[in-house]
Structures are given as C-alpha cells and as structure tokens.
C-alpha cells in the first residue's frame, strides 16, 4: 500500500487571519495594505486576498468607531454635540 505524501500546511489567506486587537493596529495594517495594492506589484492571486483582508479591516474599524460614537451618545445623553477645539 502506498501512502500519499502529506501536503504542506496551507498558508492562511490574508482575509482569514485574526483581526488586530486595537483600532490603531487595524488602521496601520490597512494603510500598509492599501500602499501594497496601489503599488500595482501584487500578483493577481494575492490581489483578491489582499482586497478581502482590507474589507475585513475596514469593517472592523467602522464597528469600533460606531461603538465609540454610541458610547459618546450615552455620555452626552443621546445627543451628538459639536466638537470645538480649545
């Protein structure tokens, strides 16, 4: 009986990696990803994965921003007050 050789462990696609722990980390990764996408140097196979990762990071950032906005609304008794620089 011949056994088939084990396949090497597949590298996780960029979109499948866990999201960063913080908003700031997500923004930093997103900025780096956008620079790579805009460079036009990504092979086609990586382009779609990078786009998906970017979409996931963007959704994460939007969710974090919405959560902070919701907290501010609670602190300001439900009304968003205009911000003024001091």
PDB file of N, CA, C and O in Angstrom:
ATOM      1  N   UNK A   1       0.818  -1.172   0.000  1.00  0.00           N
ATOM      2  CA  UNK A   1       0.000   0.000   0.000  1.00  0.00           C
ATOM      3  C   UNK A   1       0.868   1.243   0.000  1.00  0.00           C
ATOM      4  O   UNK A   1       1.747   1.367   0.819  1.00  0.00           O
ATOM      5  N   UNK A   2       0.562   2.122  -0.868  1.00  0.00           N
ATOM      6  CA  UNK A   2       1.346   3.353  -0.974  1.00  0.00           C
ATOM      7  C   UNK A   2       0.593   4.495  -0.310  1.00  0.00           C
ATOM      8  O   UNK A   2      -0.595   4.703  -0.558  1.00  0.00           O
ATOM      9  N   UNK A   3       1.280   5.186   0.544  1.00  0.00           N
ATOM     10  CA  UNK A   3       0.659   6.333   1.208  1.00  0.00           C
ATOM     11  C   UNK A   3       0.960   7.588   0.421  1.00  0.00           C
ATOM     12  O   UNK A   3       2.057   7.754  -0.095  1.00  0.00           O
ATOM     13  N   UNK A   4      -0.023   8.482   0.346  1.00  0.00           N
ATOM     14  CA  UNK A   4       0.219   9.743  -0.340  1.00  0.00           C
ATOM     15  C   UNK A   4       0.975  10.666   0.594  1.00  0.00           C
ATOM     16  O   UNK A   4       0.727  10.674   1.803  1.00  0.00           O
ATOM     17  N   UNK A   5       1.919  11.404   0.057  1.00  0.00           N
ATOM     18  CA  UNK A   5       2.680  12.301   0.921  1.00  0.00           C
ATOM     19  C   UNK A   5       1.779  13.380   1.505  1.00  0.00           C
ATOM     20  O   UNK A   5       0.821  13.812   0.871  1.00  0.00           O
ATOM     21  N   UNK A   6       2.102  13.768   2.718  1.00  0.00           N
ATOM     22  CA  UNK A   6       1.320  14.808   3.378  1.00  0.00           C
ATOM     23  C   UNK A   6       1.510  16.127   2.650  1.00  0.00           C
ATOM     24  O   UNK A   6       2.617  16.466   2.243  1.00  0.00           O
ATOM     25  N   UNK A   7       0.420  16.840   2.497  1.00  0.00           N
ATOM     26  CA  UNK A   7       0.504  18.148   1.869  1.00  0.00           C
ATOM     27  C   UNK A   7       1.062  19.140   2.887  1.00  0.00           C
ATOM     28  O   UNK A   7       0.758  19.059   4.072  1.00  0.00           O
ATOM     29  N   UNK A   8       1.854  20.095   2.421  1.00  0.00           N
ATOM     30  CA  UNK A   8       2.354  21.100   3.355  1.00  0.00           C
ATOM     31  C   UNK A   8       1.191  21.923   3.886  1.00  0.00           C
ATOM     32  O   UNK A   8       0.182  22.104   3.208  1.00  0.00           O
ATOM     33  N   UNK A   9       1.332  22.390   5.108  1.00  0.00           N
ATOM     34  CA  UNK A   9       0.270  23.202   5.703  1.00  0.00           C
ATOM     35  C   UNK A   9       0.049  24.433   4.846  1.00  0.00           C
ATOM     36  O   UNK A   9       0.983  25.130   4.479  1.00  0.00           O
ATOM     37  N   UNK A  10      -1.193  24.674   4.530  1.00  0.00           N
ATOM     38  CA  UNK A  10      -1.527  25.834   3.705  1.00  0.00           C
ATOM     39  C   UNK A  10      -1.360  27.117   4.514  1.00  0.00           C
ATOM     40  O   UNK A  10      -1.720  27.172   5.687  1.00  0.00           O
ATOM     41  N   UNK A  11      -0.815  28.100   3.854  1.00  0.00           N
ATOM     42  CA  UNK A  11      -0.648  29.407   4.492  1.00  0.00           C
ATOM     43  C   UNK A  11      -2.019  30.066   4.554  1.00  0.00           C
ATOM     44  O   UNK A  11      -2.768  30.043   3.587  1.00  0.00           O
ATOM     45  N   UNK A  12      -2.348  30.633   5.710  1.00  0.00           N
ATOM     46  CA  UNK A  12      -3.651  31.272   5.849  1.00  0.00           C
ATOM     47  C   UNK A  12      -3.745  32.456   4.900  1.00  0.00           C
ATOM     48  O   UNK A  12      -2.819  33.249   4.799  1.00  0.00           O
ATOM     49  N   UNK A  13      -4.868  32.547   4.222  1.00  0.00           N
ATOM     50  CA  UNK A  13      -5.102  33.689   3.352  1.00  0.00           C
ATOM     51  C   UNK A  13      -5.206  34.941   4.216  1.00  0.00           C
ATOM     52  O   UNK A  13      -5.632  34.868   5.371  1.00  0.00           O
ATOM     53  N   UNK A  14      -4.828  36.100   3.656  1.00  0.00           N
ATOM     54  CA  UNK A  14      -4.847  37.321   4.459  1.00  0.00           C
ATOM     55  C   UNK A  14      -6.195  37.602   5.111  1.00  0.00           C
ATOM     56  O   UNK A  14      -6.252  38.065   6.238  1.00  0.00           O
ATOM     57  N   UNK A  15      -7.296  37.313   4.426  1.00  0.00           N
ATOM     58  CA  UNK A  15      -8.612  37.610   4.984  1.00  0.00           C
ATOM     59  C   UNK A  15      -8.960  36.686   6.148  1.00  0.00           C
ATOM     60  O   UNK A  15      -9.822  36.998   6.946  1.00  0.00           O
ATOM     61  N   UNK A  16      -8.291  35.527   6.256  1.00  0.00           N
ATOM     62  CA  UNK A  16      -8.599  34.562   7.302  1.00  0.00           C
ATOM     63  C   UNK A  16      -7.824  34.798   8.593  1.00  0.00           C
ATOM     64  O   UNK A  16      -8.100  34.175   9.593  1.00  0.00           O
ATOM     65  N   UNK A  17      -6.821  35.657   8.547  1.00  0.00           N
ATOM     66  CA  UNK A  17      -6.042  35.937   9.750  1.00  0.00           C
ATOM     67  C   UNK A  17      -6.933  36.641  10.767  1.00  0.00           C
ATOM     68  O   UNK A  17      -7.858  37.367  10.414  1.00  0.00           O
ATOM     69  N   UNK A  18      -6.639  36.459  12.052  1.00  0.00           N
ATOM     70  CA  UNK A  18      -7.435  37.150  13.065  1.00  0.00           C
ATOM     71  C   UNK A  18      -7.279  38.666  12.927  1.00  0.00           C
ATOM     72  O   UNK A  18      -6.230  39.151  12.494  1.00  0.00           O
ATOM     73  N   UNK A  19      -8.315  39.371  13.303  1.00  0.00           N
ATOM     74  CA  UNK A  19      -8.265  40.826  13.236  1.00  0.00           C
ATOM     75  C   UNK A  19      -7.366  41.367  14.341  1.00  0.00           C
ATOM     76  O   UNK A  19      -7.212  40.728  15.386  1.00  0.00           O
ATOM     77  N   UNK A  20      -6.778  42.527  14.136  1.00  0.00           N
ATOM     78  CA  UNK A  20      -5.930  43.119  15.173  1.00  0.00           C
ATOM     79  C   UNK A  20      -6.713  43.377  16.450  1.00  0.00           C
ATOM     80  O   UNK A  20      -7.939  43.487  16.438  1.00  0.00           O
ATOM     81  N   UNK A  21      -5.984  43.529  17.537  1.00  0.00           N
ATOM     82  CA  UNK A  21      -6.613  43.738  18.842  1.00  0.00           C
ATOM     83  C   UNK A  21      -7.106  45.165  19.019  1.00  0.00           C
ATOM     84  O   UNK A  21      -8.038  45.404  19.796  1.00  0.00           O
ATOM     85  N   UNK A  22      -6.503  46.107  18.302  1.00  0.00           N
ATOM     86  CA  UNK A  22      -6.885  47.508  18.508  1.00  0.00           C
ATOM     87  C   UNK A  22      -7.227  48.181  17.181  1.00  0.00           C
ATOM     88  O   UNK A  22      -6.794  47.749  16.106  1.00  0.00           O
ATOM     89  N   UNK A  23      -7.963  49.271  17.298  1.00  0.00           N
ATOM     90  CA  UNK A  23      -8.307  50.101  16.143  1.00  0.00           C
ATOM     91  C   UNK A  23      -7.035  50.618  15.474  1.00  0.00           C
ATOM     92  O   UNK A  23      -6.900  50.577  14.257  1.00  0.00           O
ATOM     93  N   UNK A  24      -6.099  51.089  16.285  1.00  0.00           N
ATOM     94  CA  UNK A  24      -4.866  51.664  15.751  1.00  0.00           C
ATOM     95  C   UNK A  24      -4.061  50.637  14.953  1.00  0.00           C
ATOM     96  O   UNK A  24      -3.517  50.953  13.889  1.00  0.00           O
ATOM     97  N   UNK A  25      -4.001  49.411  15.449  1.00  0.00           N
ATOM     98  CA  UNK A  25      -3.293  48.341  14.732  1.00  0.00           C
ATOM     99  C   UNK A  25      -3.983  48.034  13.408  1.00  0.00           C
ATOM    100  O   UNK A  25      -3.319  47.795  12.396  1.00  0.00           O
ATOM    101  N   UNK A  26      -5.298  48.047  13.420  1.00  0.00           N
ATOM    102  CA  UNK A  26      -6.059  47.770  12.199  1.00  0.00           C
ATOM    103  C   UNK A  26      -5.826  48.865  11.159  1.00  0.00           C
ATOM    104  O   UNK A  26      -5.630  48.576   9.978  1.00  0.00           O
ATOM    105  N   UNK A  27      -5.821  50.113  11.604  1.00  0.00           N
ATOM    106  CA  UNK A  27      -5.587  51.227  10.677  1.00  0.00           C
ATOM    107  C   UNK A  27      -4.184  51.144  10.089  1.00  0.00           C
ATOM    108  O   UNK A  27      -3.988  51.324   8.878  1.00  0.00           O
ATOM    109  N   UNK A  28      -3.206  50.831  10.928  1.00  0.00           N
ATOM    110  CA  UNK A  28      -1.826  50.711  10.447  1.00  0.00           C
ATOM    111  C   UNK A  28      -1.709  49.611   9.392  1.00  0.00           C
ATOM    112  O   UNK A  28      -1.109  49.806   8.337  1.00  0.00           O
ATOM    113  N   UNK A  29      -2.315  48.453   9.678  1.00  0.00           N
ATOM    114  CA  UNK A  29      -2.258  47.351   8.713  1.00  0.00           C
ATOM    115  C   UNK A  29      -2.996  47.726   7.429  1.00  0.00           C
ATOM    116  O   UNK A  29      -2.545  47.426   6.324  1.00  0.00           O
ATOM    117  N   UNK A  30      -4.115  48.401   7.570  1.00  0.00           N
ATOM    118  CA  UNK A  30      -4.901  48.813   6.410  1.00  0.00           C
ATOM    119  C   UNK A  30      -4.107  49.794   5.543  1.00  0.00           C
ATOM    120  O   UNK A  30      -4.096  49.675   4.312  1.00  0.00           O
ATOM    121  N   UNK A  31      -3.412  50.727   6.166  1.00  0.00           N
ATOM    122  CA  UNK A  31      -2.600  51.682   5.410  1.00  0.00           C
ATOM    123  C   UNK A  31      -1.492  50.965   4.639  1.00  0.00           C
ATOM    124  O   UNK A  31      -1.230  51.287   3.476  1.00  0.00           O
ATOM    125  N   UNK A  32      -0.854  49.990   5.275  1.00  0.00           N
ATOM    126  CA  UNK A  32       0.200  49.228   4.602  1.00  0.00           C
ATOM    127  C   UNK A  32      -0.370  48.418   3.433  1.00  0.00           C
ATOM    128  O   UNK A  32       0.238  48.333   2.364  1.00  0.00           O
ATOM    129  N   UNK A  33      -1.541  47.855   3.660  1.00  0.00           N
ATOM    130  CA  UNK A  33      -2.188  47.051   2.629  1.00  0.00           C
ATOM    131  C   UNK A  33      -2.578  47.912   1.430  1.00  0.00           C
ATOM    132  O   UNK A  33      -2.368  47.530   0.277  1.00  0.00           O
ATOM    133  N   UNK A  34      -3.118  49.076   1.694  1.00  0.00           N
ATOM    134  CA  UNK A  34      -3.504  49.992   0.614  1.00  0.00           C
ATOM    135  C   UNK A  34      -2.275  50.393  -0.201  1.00  0.00           C
ATOM    136  O   UNK A  34      -2.317  50.419  -1.437  1.00  0.00           O
ATOM    137  N   UNK A  35      -1.169  50.658   0.476  1.00  0.00           N
ATOM    138  CA  UNK A  35       0.060  51.013  -0.238  1.00  0.00           C
ATOM    139  C   UNK A  35       0.500  49.876  -1.157  1.00  0.00           C
ATOM    140  O   UNK A  35       0.910  50.109  -2.306  1.00  0.00           O
ATOM    141  N   UNK A  36       0.404  48.637  -0.663  1.00  0.00           N
ATOM    142  CA  UNK A  36       0.775  47.478  -1.492  1.00  0.00           C
ATOM    143  C   UNK A  36      -0.167  47.338  -2.689  1.00  0.00           C
ATOM    144  O   UNK A  36       0.264  47.054  -3.806  1.00  0.00           O
ATOM    145  N   UNK A  37      -1.461  47.543  -2.448  1.00  0.00           N
ATOM    146  CA  UNK A  37      -2.436  47.440  -3.536  1.00  0.00           C
ATOM    147  C   UNK A  37      -2.197  48.529  -4.584  1.00  0.00           C
ATOM    148  O   UNK A  37      -2.247  48.280  -5.782  1.00  0.00           O
ATOM    149  N   UNK A  38      -1.937  49.748  -4.110  1.00  0.00           N
ATOM    150  CA  UNK A  38      -1.737  50.870  -5.028  1.00  0.00           C
ATOM    151  C   UNK A  38      -0.429  50.767  -5.800  1.00  0.00           C
ATOM    152  O   UNK A  38      -0.291  51.362  -6.865  1.00  0.00           O
ATOM    153  N   UNK A  39       0.524  50.015  -5.281  1.00  0.00           N
ATOM    154  CA  UNK A  39       1.812  49.884  -5.962  1.00  0.00           C
ATOM    155  C   UNK A  39       1.677  49.127  -7.280  1.00  0.00           C
ATOM    156  O   UNK A  39       2.523  49.254  -8.157  1.00  0.00           O
ATOM    157  N   UNK A  40       0.629  48.314  -7.380  1.00  0.00           N
ATOM    158  CA  UNK A  40       0.427  47.531  -8.590  1.00  0.00           C
ATOM    159  C   UNK A  40       1.386  46.361  -8.722  1.00  0.00           C
ATOM    160  O   UNK A  40       1.490  45.763  -9.780  1.00  0.00           O
ATOM    161  N   UNK A  41       2.088  46.020  -7.650  1.00  0.00           N
ATOM    162  CA  UNK A  41       3.097  44.970  -7.700  1.00  0.00           C
ATOM    163  C   UNK A  41       2.609  43.618  -7.178  1.00  0.00           C
ATOM    164  O   UNK A  41       3.364  42.662  -7.175  1.00  0.00           O
ATOM    165  N   UNK A  42       1.367  43.539  -6.713  1.00  0.00           N
ATOM    166  CA  UNK A  42       0.859  42.273  -6.188  1.00  0.00           C
ATOM    167  C   UNK A  42       0.462  41.347  -7.331  1.00  0.00           C
ATOM    168  O   UNK A  42      -0.211  41.772  -8.269  1.00  0.00           O
ATOM    169  N   UNK A  43       0.853  40.088  -7.249  1.00  0.00           N
ATOM    170  CA  UNK A  43       0.378  39.119  -8.245  1.00  0.00           C
ATOM    171  C   UNK A  43      -1.146  38.972  -8.137  1.00  0.00           C
ATOM    172  O   UNK A  43      -1.725  39.192  -7.068  1.00  0.00           O
ATOM    173  N   UNK A  44      -1.756  38.616  -9.216  1.00  0.00           N
ATOM    174  CA  UNK A  44      -3.206  38.501  -9.267  1.00  0.00           C
ATOM    175  C   UNK A  44      -3.760  37.600  -8.172  1.00  0.00           C
ATOM    176  O   UNK A  44      -4.777  37.916  -7.557  1.00  0.00           O
ATOM    177  N   UNK A  45      -3.064  36.497  -7.870  1.00  0.00           N
ATOM    178  CA  UNK A  45      -3.538  35.567  -6.846  1.00  0.00           C
ATOM    179  C   UNK A  45      -3.605  36.231  -5.469  1.00  0.00           C
ATOM    180  O   UNK A  45      -4.462  35.918  -4.665  1.00  0.00           O
ATOM    181  N   UNK A  46      -2.660  37.125  -5.207  1.00  0.00           N
ATOM    182  CA  UNK A  46      -2.621  37.790  -3.907  1.00  0.00           C
ATOM    183  C   UNK A  46      -3.544  39.000  -3.847  1.00  0.00           C
ATOM    184  O   UNK A  46      -3.945  39.427  -2.769  1.00  0.00           O
ATOM    185  N   UNK A  47      -3.864  39.547  -5.002  1.00  0.00           N
ATOM    186  CA  UNK A  47      -4.668  40.761  -5.061  1.00  0.00           C
ATOM    187  C   UNK A  47      -6.045  40.574  -4.434  1.00  0.00           C
ATOM    188  O   UNK A  47      -6.481  41.388  -3.614  1.00  0.00           O
ATOM    189  N   UNK A  48      -6.718  39.507  -4.763  1.00  0.00           N
ATOM    190  CA  UNK A  48      -8.053  39.266  -4.230  1.00  0.00           C
ATOM    191  C   UNK A  48      -8.009  39.039  -2.720  1.00  0.00           C
ATOM    192  O   UNK A  48      -8.823  39.570  -1.973  1.00  0.00           O
ATOM    193  N   UNK A  49      -7.028  38.274  -2.245  1.00  0.00           N
ATOM    194  CA  UNK A  49      -6.882  38.046  -0.810  1.00  0.00           C
ATOM    195  C   UNK A  49      -6.597  39.338  -0.064  1.00  0.00           C
ATOM    196  O   UNK A  49      -7.138  39.575   1.017  1.00  0.00           O
ATOM    197  N   UNK A  50      -5.755  40.184  -0.655  1.00  0.00           N
ATOM    198  CA  UNK A  50      -5.436  41.469  -0.028  1.00  0.00           C
ATOM    199  C   UNK A  50      -6.674  42.357   0.015  1.00  0.00           C
ATOM    200  O   UNK A  50      -6.927  43.043   1.008  1.00  0.00           O
ATOM    201  N   UNK A  51      -7.465  42.323  -1.045  1.00  0.00           N
ATOM    202  CA  UNK A  51      -8.699  43.107  -1.077  1.00  0.00           C
ATOM    203  C   UNK A  51      -9.663  42.635   0.014  1.00  0.00           C
ATOM    204  O   UNK A  51     -10.249  43.443   0.735  1.00  0.00           O
ATOM    205  N   UNK A  52      -9.793  41.321   0.155  1.00  0.00           N
ATOM    206  CA  UNK A  52     -10.684  40.769   1.188  1.00  0.00           C
ATOM    207  C   UNK A  52     -10.205  41.142   2.584  1.00  0.00           C
ATOM    208  O   UNK A  52     -11.007  41.477   3.459  1.00  0.00           O
ATOM    209  N   UNK A  53      -8.889  41.074   2.804  1.00  0.00           N
ATOM    210  CA  UNK A  53      -8.335  41.455   4.109  1.00  0.00           C
ATOM    211  C   UNK A  53      -8.621  42.928   4.379  1.00  0.00           C
ATOM    212  O   UNK A  53      -9.004  43.307   5.485  1.00  0.00           O
ATOM    213  N   UNK A  54      -8.445  43.757   3.368  1.00  0.00           N
ATOM    214  CA  UNK A  54      -8.734  45.183   3.513  1.00  0.00           C
ATOM    215  C   UNK A  54     -10.190  45.444   3.859  1.00  0.00           C
ATOM    216  O   UNK A  54     -10.498  46.276   4.712  1.00  0.00           O
ATOM    217  N   UNK A  55     -11.085  44.709   3.217  1.00  0.00           N
ATOM    218  CA  UNK A  55     -12.513  44.864   3.508  1.00  0.00           C
ATOM    219  C   UNK A  55     -12.820  44.455   4.945  1.00  0.00           C
ATOM    220  O   UNK A  55     -13.606  45.108   5.635  1.00  0.00           O
ATOM    221  N   UNK A  56     -12.179  43.373   5.415  1.00  0.00           N
ATOM    222  CA  UNK A  56     -12.384  42.927   6.793  1.00  0.00           C
ATOM    223  C   UNK A  56     -11.841  43.961   7.785  1.00  0.00           C
ATOM    224  O   UNK A  56     -12.478  44.261   8.795  1.00  0.00           O
ATOM    225  N   UNK A  57     -10.662  44.515   7.492  1.00  0.00           N
ATOM    226  CA  UNK A  57     -10.083  45.542   8.369  1.00  0.00           C
ATOM    227  C   UNK A  57     -10.951  46.795   8.393  1.00  0.00           C
ATOM    228  O   UNK A  57     -11.162  47.402   9.451  1.00  0.00           O
ATOM    229  N   UNK A  58     -11.462  47.183   7.241  1.00  0.00           N
ATOM    230  CA  UNK A  58     -12.321  48.363   7.163  1.00  0.00           C
ATOM    231  C   UNK A  58     -13.598  48.163   7.973  1.00  0.00           C
ATOM    232  O   UNK A  58     -14.019  49.050   8.725  1.00  0.00           O
ATOM    233  N   UNK A  59     -14.207  46.992   7.854  1.00  0.00           N
ATOM    234  CA  UNK A  59     -15.415  46.695   8.634  1.00  0.00           C
ATOM    235  C   UNK A  59     -15.107  46.734  10.130  1.00  0.00           C
ATOM    236  O   UNK A  59     -15.887  47.273  10.925  1.00  0.00           O
ATOM    237  N   UNK A  60     -13.959  46.179  10.523  1.00  0.00           N
ATOM    238  CA  UNK A  60     -13.542  46.193  11.928  1.00  0.00           C
ATOM    239  C   UNK A  60     -13.404  47.626  12.426  1.00  0.00           C
ATOM    240  O   UNK A  60     -13.903  47.970  13.510  1.00  0.00           O
ATOM    241  N   UNK A  61     -12.742  48.473  11.649  1.00  0.00           N
ATOM    242  CA  UNK A  61     -12.551  49.877  12.039  1.00  0.00           C
ATOM    243  C   UNK A  61     -13.890  50.609  12.151  1.00  0.00           C
ATOM    244  O   UNK A  61     -14.114  51.365  13.095  1.00  0.00           O
ATOM    245  N   UNK A  62     -14.768  50.386  11.193  1.00  0.00           N
ATOM    246  CA  UNK A  62     -16.093  51.033  11.238  1.00  0.00           C
ATOM    247  C   UNK A  62     -16.873  50.605  12.474  1.00  0.00           C
ATOM    248  O   UNK A  62     -17.534  51.417  13.116  1.00  0.00           O
ATOM    249  N   UNK A  63     -16.803  49.314  12.812  1.00  0.00           N
ATOM    250  CA  UNK A  63     -17.501  48.817  14.001  1.00  0.00           C
ATOM    251  C   UNK A  63     -16.947  49.461  15.265  1.00  0.00           C
ATOM    252  O   UNK A  63     -17.700  49.836  16.161  1.00  0.00           O
ATOM    253  N   UNK A  64     -15.626  49.567  15.341  1.00  0.00           N
ATOM    254  CA  UNK A  64     -15.003  50.197  16.513  1.00  0.00           C
ATOM    255  C   UNK A  64     -15.405  51.662  16.625  1.00  0.00           C
ATOM    256  O   UNK A  64     -15.720  52.143  17.713  1.00  0.00           O
ATOM    257  N   UNK A  65     -15.394  52.373  15.503  1.00  0.00           N
ATOM    258  CA  UNK A  65     -15.787  53.778  15.522  1.00  0.00           C
ATOM    259  C   UNK A  65     -17.251  53.944  15.924  1.00  0.00           C
ATOM    260  O   UNK A  65     -17.598  54.849  16.681  1.00  0.00           O
ATOM    261  N   UNK A  66     -18.105  53.065  15.418  1.00  0.00           N
ATOM    262  CA  UNK A  66     -19.526  53.120  15.776  1.00  0.00           C
ATOM    263  C   UNK A  66     -19.716  52.866  17.262  1.00  0.00           C
ATOM    264  O   UNK A  66     -20.525  53.520  17.914  1.00  0.00           O
ATOM    265  N   UNK A  67     -18.965  51.924  17.820  1.00  0.00           N
ATOM    266  CA  UNK A  67     -19.062  51.624  19.250  1.00  0.00           C
ATOM    267  C   UNK A  67     -18.657  52.835  20.084  1.00  0.00           C
ATOM    268  O   UNK A  67     -19.316  53.165  21.076  1.00  0.00           O
ATOM    269  N   UNK A  68     -17.614  53.523  19.673  1.00  0.00           N
ATOM    270  CA  UNK A  68     -17.177  54.724  20.398  1.00  0.00           C
ATOM    271  C   UNK A  68     -18.227  55.822  20.259  1.00  0.00           C
ATOM    272  O   UNK A  68     -18.564  56.502  21.242  1.00  0.00           O
ATOM    273  N   UNK A  69     -18.768  55.999  19.060  1.00  0.00           N
ATOM    274  CA  UNK A  69     -19.811  57.008  18.852  1.00  0.00           C
ATOM    275  C   UNK A  69     -21.025  56.713  19.730  1.00  0.00           C
ATOM    276  O   UNK A  69     -21.601  57.631  20.329  1.00  0.00           O
ATOM    277  N   UNK A  70     -21.405  55.454  19.833  1.00  0.00           N
ATOM    278  CA  UNK A  70     -22.536  55.073  20.686  1.00  0.00           C
ATOM    279  C   UNK A  70     -22.254  55.395  22.150  1.00  0.00           C
ATOM    280  O   UNK A  70     -23.135  55.852  22.877  1.00  0.00           O
ATOM    281  N   UNK A  71     -21.021  55.182  22.588  1.00  0.00           N
ATOM    282  CA  UNK A  71     -20.657  55.500  23.969  1.00  0.00           C
ATOM    283  C   UNK A  71     -20.703  57.003  24.212  1.00  0.00           C
ATOM    284  O   UNK A  71     -21.155  57.458  25.262  1.00  0.00           O
ATOM    285  N   UNK A  72     -20.256  57.773  23.230  1.00  0.00           N
ATOM    286  CA  UNK A  72     -20.282  59.236  23.360  1.00  0.00           C
ATOM    287  C   UNK A  72     -21.730  59.720  23.446  1.00  0.00           C
ATOM    288  O   UNK A  72     -22.043  60.603  24.236  1.00  0.00           O
ATOM    289  N   UNK A  73     -22.610  59.116  22.647  1.00  0.00           N
ATOM    290  CA  UNK A  73     -24.027  59.495  22.699  1.00  0.00           C
ATOM    291  C   UNK A  73     -24.593  59.265  24.096  1.00  0.00           C
ATOM    292  O   UNK A  73     -25.346  60.084  24.605  1.00  0.00           O
ATOM    293  N   UNK A  74     -24.242  58.151  24.704  1.00  0.00           N
ATOM    294  CA  UNK A  74     -24.717  57.850  26.051  1.00  0.00           C
ATOM    295  C   UNK A  74     -24.179  58.898  27.030  1.00  0.00           C
ATOM    296  O   UNK A  74     -24.908  59.419  27.865  1.00  0.00           O
ATOM    297  N   UNK A  75     -22.905  59.213  26.893  1.00  0.00           N
ATOM    298  CA  UNK A  75     -22.304  60.202  27.791  1.00  0.00           C
ATOM    299  C   UNK A  75     -22.904  61.593  27.597  1.00  0.00           C
ATOM    300  O   UNK A  75     -22.990  62.370  28.537  1.00  0.00           O
ATOM    301  N   UNK A  76     -23.309  61.901  26.379  1.00  0.00           N
ATOM    302  CA  UNK A  76     -23.901  63.199  26.075  1.00  0.00           C
ATOM    303  C   UNK A  76     -25.425  63.139  26.081  1.00  0.00           C
ATOM    304  O   UNK A  76     -26.096  63.941  25.441  1.00  0.00           O
ATOM    305  N   UNK A  77     -25.986  62.173  26.785  1.00  0.00           N
ATOM    306  CA  UNK A  77     -27.434  61.998  26.937  1.00  0.00           C
ATOM    307  C   UNK A  77     -28.144  61.873  25.593  1.00  0.00           C
ATOM    308  O   UNK A  77     -29.183  62.466  25.357  1.00  0.00           O
ATOM    309  N   UNK A  78     -27.570  61.089  24.707  1.00  0.00           N
ATOM    310  CA  UNK A  78     -28.238  60.758  23.453  1.00  0.00           C
ATOM    311  C   UNK A  78     -28.057  61.758  22.331  1.00  0.00           C
ATOM    312  O   UNK A  78     -28.533  61.534  21.235  1.00  0.00           O
ATOM    313  N   UNK A  79     -27.411  62.874  22.566  1.00  0.00           N
ATOM    314  CA  UNK A  79     -27.232  63.866  21.510  1.00  0.00           C
ATOM    315  C   UNK A  79     -25.751  64.001  21.174  1.00  0.00           C
ATOM    316  O   UNK A  79     -24.918  64.043  22.067  1.00  0.00           O
ATOM    317  N   UNK A  80     -25.479  64.061  19.896  1.00  0.00           N
ATOM    318  CA  UNK A  80     -24.092  64.298  19.482  1.00  0.00           C
ATOM    319  C   UNK A  80     -23.906  65.807  19.483  1.00  0.00           C
ATOM    320  O   UNK A  80     -24.624  66.535  18.810  1.00  0.00           O
ATOM    321  N   UNK A  81     -22.962  66.250  20.269  1.00  0.00           N
ATOM    322  CA  UNK A  81     -22.706  67.684  20.366  1.00  0.00           C
ATOM    323  C   UNK A  81     -21.535  68.042  19.468  1.00  0.00           C
ATOM    324  O   UNK A  81     -20.609  67.263  19.307  1.00  0.00           O
ATOM    325  N   UNK A  82     -21.588  69.232  18.879  1.00  0.00           N
ATOM    326  CA  UNK A  82     -20.462  69.620  18.019  1.00  0.00           C
ATOM    327  C   UNK A  82     -19.174  69.734  18.818  1.00  0.00           C
ATOM    328  O   UNK A  82     -19.191  70.174  19.967  1.00  0.00           O
ATOM    329  N   UNK A  83     -18.098  69.315  18.186  1.00  0.00           N
ATOM    330  CA  UNK A  83     -16.797  69.383  18.828  1.00  0.00           C
ATOM    331  C   UNK A  83     -16.185  70.733  18.531  1.00  0.00           C
ATOM    332  O   UNK A  83     -16.207  71.208  17.404  1.00  0.00           O
ATOM    333  N   UNK A  84     -15.655  71.361  19.550  1.00  0.00           N
ATOM    334  CA  UNK A  84     -14.971  72.637  19.351  1.00  0.00           C
ATOM    335  C   UNK A  84     -13.563  72.516  19.898  1.00  0.00           C
ATOM    336  O   UNK A  84     -13.356  71.990  20.987  1.00  0.00           O
ATOM    337  N   UNK A  85     -12.618  72.981  19.105  1.00  0.00           N
ATOM    338  CA  UNK A  85     -11.220  72.929  19.533  1.00  0.00           C
ATOM    339  C   UNK A  85     -10.992  73.986  20.604  1.00  0.00           C
ATOM    340  O   UNK A  85     -11.477  75.106  20.510  1.00  0.00           O
ATOM    341  N   UNK A  86     -10.264  73.620  21.629  1.00  0.00           N
ATOM    342  CA  UNK A  86      -9.982  74.577  22.710  1.00  0.00           C
ATOM    343  C   UNK A  86      -8.667  75.256  22.469  1.00  0.00           C
ATOM    344  O   UNK A  86      -7.749  74.747  21.977  1.00  0.00           O
TER     345      UNK A  86
END
